[in-house]
CSV table of C-alpha atoms in Angstrom, one decimal:
chain,number,residue,atom,x,y,z
A,1,GLY,CA,19.4,-39.4,-41.7
A,2,THR,CA,20.2,-36.2,-40.5
A,3,GLU,CA,23.9,-35.0,-39.3
A,4,ARG,CA,24.0,-33.9,-36.0
A,5,TYR,CA,26.8,-31.7,-34.8
A,6,ASP,CA,28.6,-31.1,-31.3
A,7,VAL,CA,29.3,-27.3,-32.2
A,8,ILE,CA,27.3,-25.2,-34.5
A,9,ALA,CA,28.4,-21.4,-34.6
A,10,LEU,CA,26.8,-19.0,-37.3
A,11,THR,CA,28.8,-16.5,-39.0
A,12,GLY,CA,26.1,-13.9,-39.2
A,13,SER,CA,23.0,-12.7,-37.5
A,14,ILE,CA,19.4,-13.9,-37.8
A,15,PRO,CA,16.5,-11.5,-37.1
A,16,VAL,CA,14.7,-14.0,-34.9
A,17,TYR,CA,15.7,-17.2,-33.4
A,18,ASP,CA,14.9,-20.4,-35.0
A,19,PRO,CA,14.5,-23.5,-32.5
A,20,ARG,CA,15.1,-25.8,-35.6
A,21,LEU,CA,18.7,-25.3,-35.5
A,22,GLU,CA,18.6,-27.0,-32.4
A,23,THR,CA,17.4,-30.3,-33.8
A,24,LEU,CA,20.9,-30.7,-35.7
A,25,LEU,CA,22.6,-30.5,-32.1
A,26,ASN,CA,24.0,-33.9,-30.4
A,27,PRO,CA,23.1,-34.4,-27.1
A,28,ASP,CA,25.2,-31.7,-24.9
A,29,GLY,CA,25.9,-30.1,-28.4
A,30,ARG,CA,26.2,-26.4,-28.2
A,31,LEU,CA,24.9,-23.4,-30.6
A,32,PHE,CA,26.5,-20.1,-30.9
A,33,VAL,CA,24.3,-17.3,-32.7
A,34,VAL,CA,23.4,-13.8,-32.9
A,35,VAL,CA,20.0,-12.6,-32.9
A,36,GLY,CA,18.2,-9.6,-33.3
A,37,SER,CA,18.4,-6.5,-35.7
A,38,GLY,CA,19.8,-3.2,-35.6
A,39,PRO,CA,22.6,-2.3,-33.0
A,40,ALA,CA,21.1,-4.2,-30.0
A,41,GLN,CA,21.6,-7.9,-31.0
A,42,THR,CA,22.1,-10.4,-28.6
A,43,ALA,CA,25.0,-13.4,-28.8
A,44,LEU,CA,23.6,-16.6,-27.4
A,45,LEU,CA,25.0,-19.7,-26.3
A,46,VAL,CA,22.2,-22.5,-26.8
A,47,THR,CA,22.9,-26.1,-25.2
A,48,ARG,CA,20.9,-29.2,-26.3
A,49,LEU,CA,20.9,-31.1,-22.7
A,50,ALA,CA,21.1,-34.9,-22.9
A,51,SER,CA,17.9,-34.9,-21.6
A,52,GLY,CA,16.3,-33.1,-24.7
A,53,GLU,CA,15.8,-29.7,-22.9
A,54,ARG,CA,17.7,-26.5,-23.9
A,55,ARG,CA,19.8,-24.1,-21.9
A,56,GLU,CA,20.2,-20.7,-23.1
A,57,GLN,CA,22.8,-18.2,-22.1
A,58,SER,CA,22.9,-14.6,-23.5
A,59,LEU,CA,26.6,-13.9,-23.8
A,60,PHE,CA,26.8,-10.1,-24.7
A,61,GLU,CA,25.3,-7.5,-27.1
A,62,THR,CA,26.9,-6.8,-30.5
A,63,GLU,CA,26.1,-6.2,-34.2
A,64,LEU,CA,26.6,-8.5,-36.8
A,65,ASP,CA,25.5,-8.6,-40.6
A,66,ALA,CA,22.7,-11.2,-41.1
A,67,LEU,CA,23.0,-14.1,-42.8
A,68,ASP,CA,21.7,-14.3,-46.6
A,69,ARG,CA,18.1,-15.3,-46.8
A,70,ALA,CA,17.9,-15.4,-43.2
A,71,PRO,CA,14.1,-15.6,-42.2
A,72,SER,CA,12.4,-12.1,-41.4
A,73,PRO,CA,10.1,-11.5,-38.3
A,74,SER,CA,6.5,-11.5,-39.5
A,75,PRO,CA,5.3,-7.5,-40.1
A,76,PHE,CA,2.8,-6.7,-37.4
A,77,TYR,CA,0.1,-4.1,-39.0
A,78,PHE,CA,-2.3,-2.0,-37.2
């Protein structure tokens, strides 16, 4: 079975939010993640509610190095 956690804190940023991280949380579990690229990244607190829904709270802006092998956003071509 898949391990589930009460708290997950990523120690590096990810360019785009990955909702699969929420599947690793127990009901009422919390995820701290910094999302974005460049100097305007957003620190988020995501809570997986017992109902299965999610609550997202933007905490502050920051800048944090990206995790190794973090998924990149798809490039947009004209």
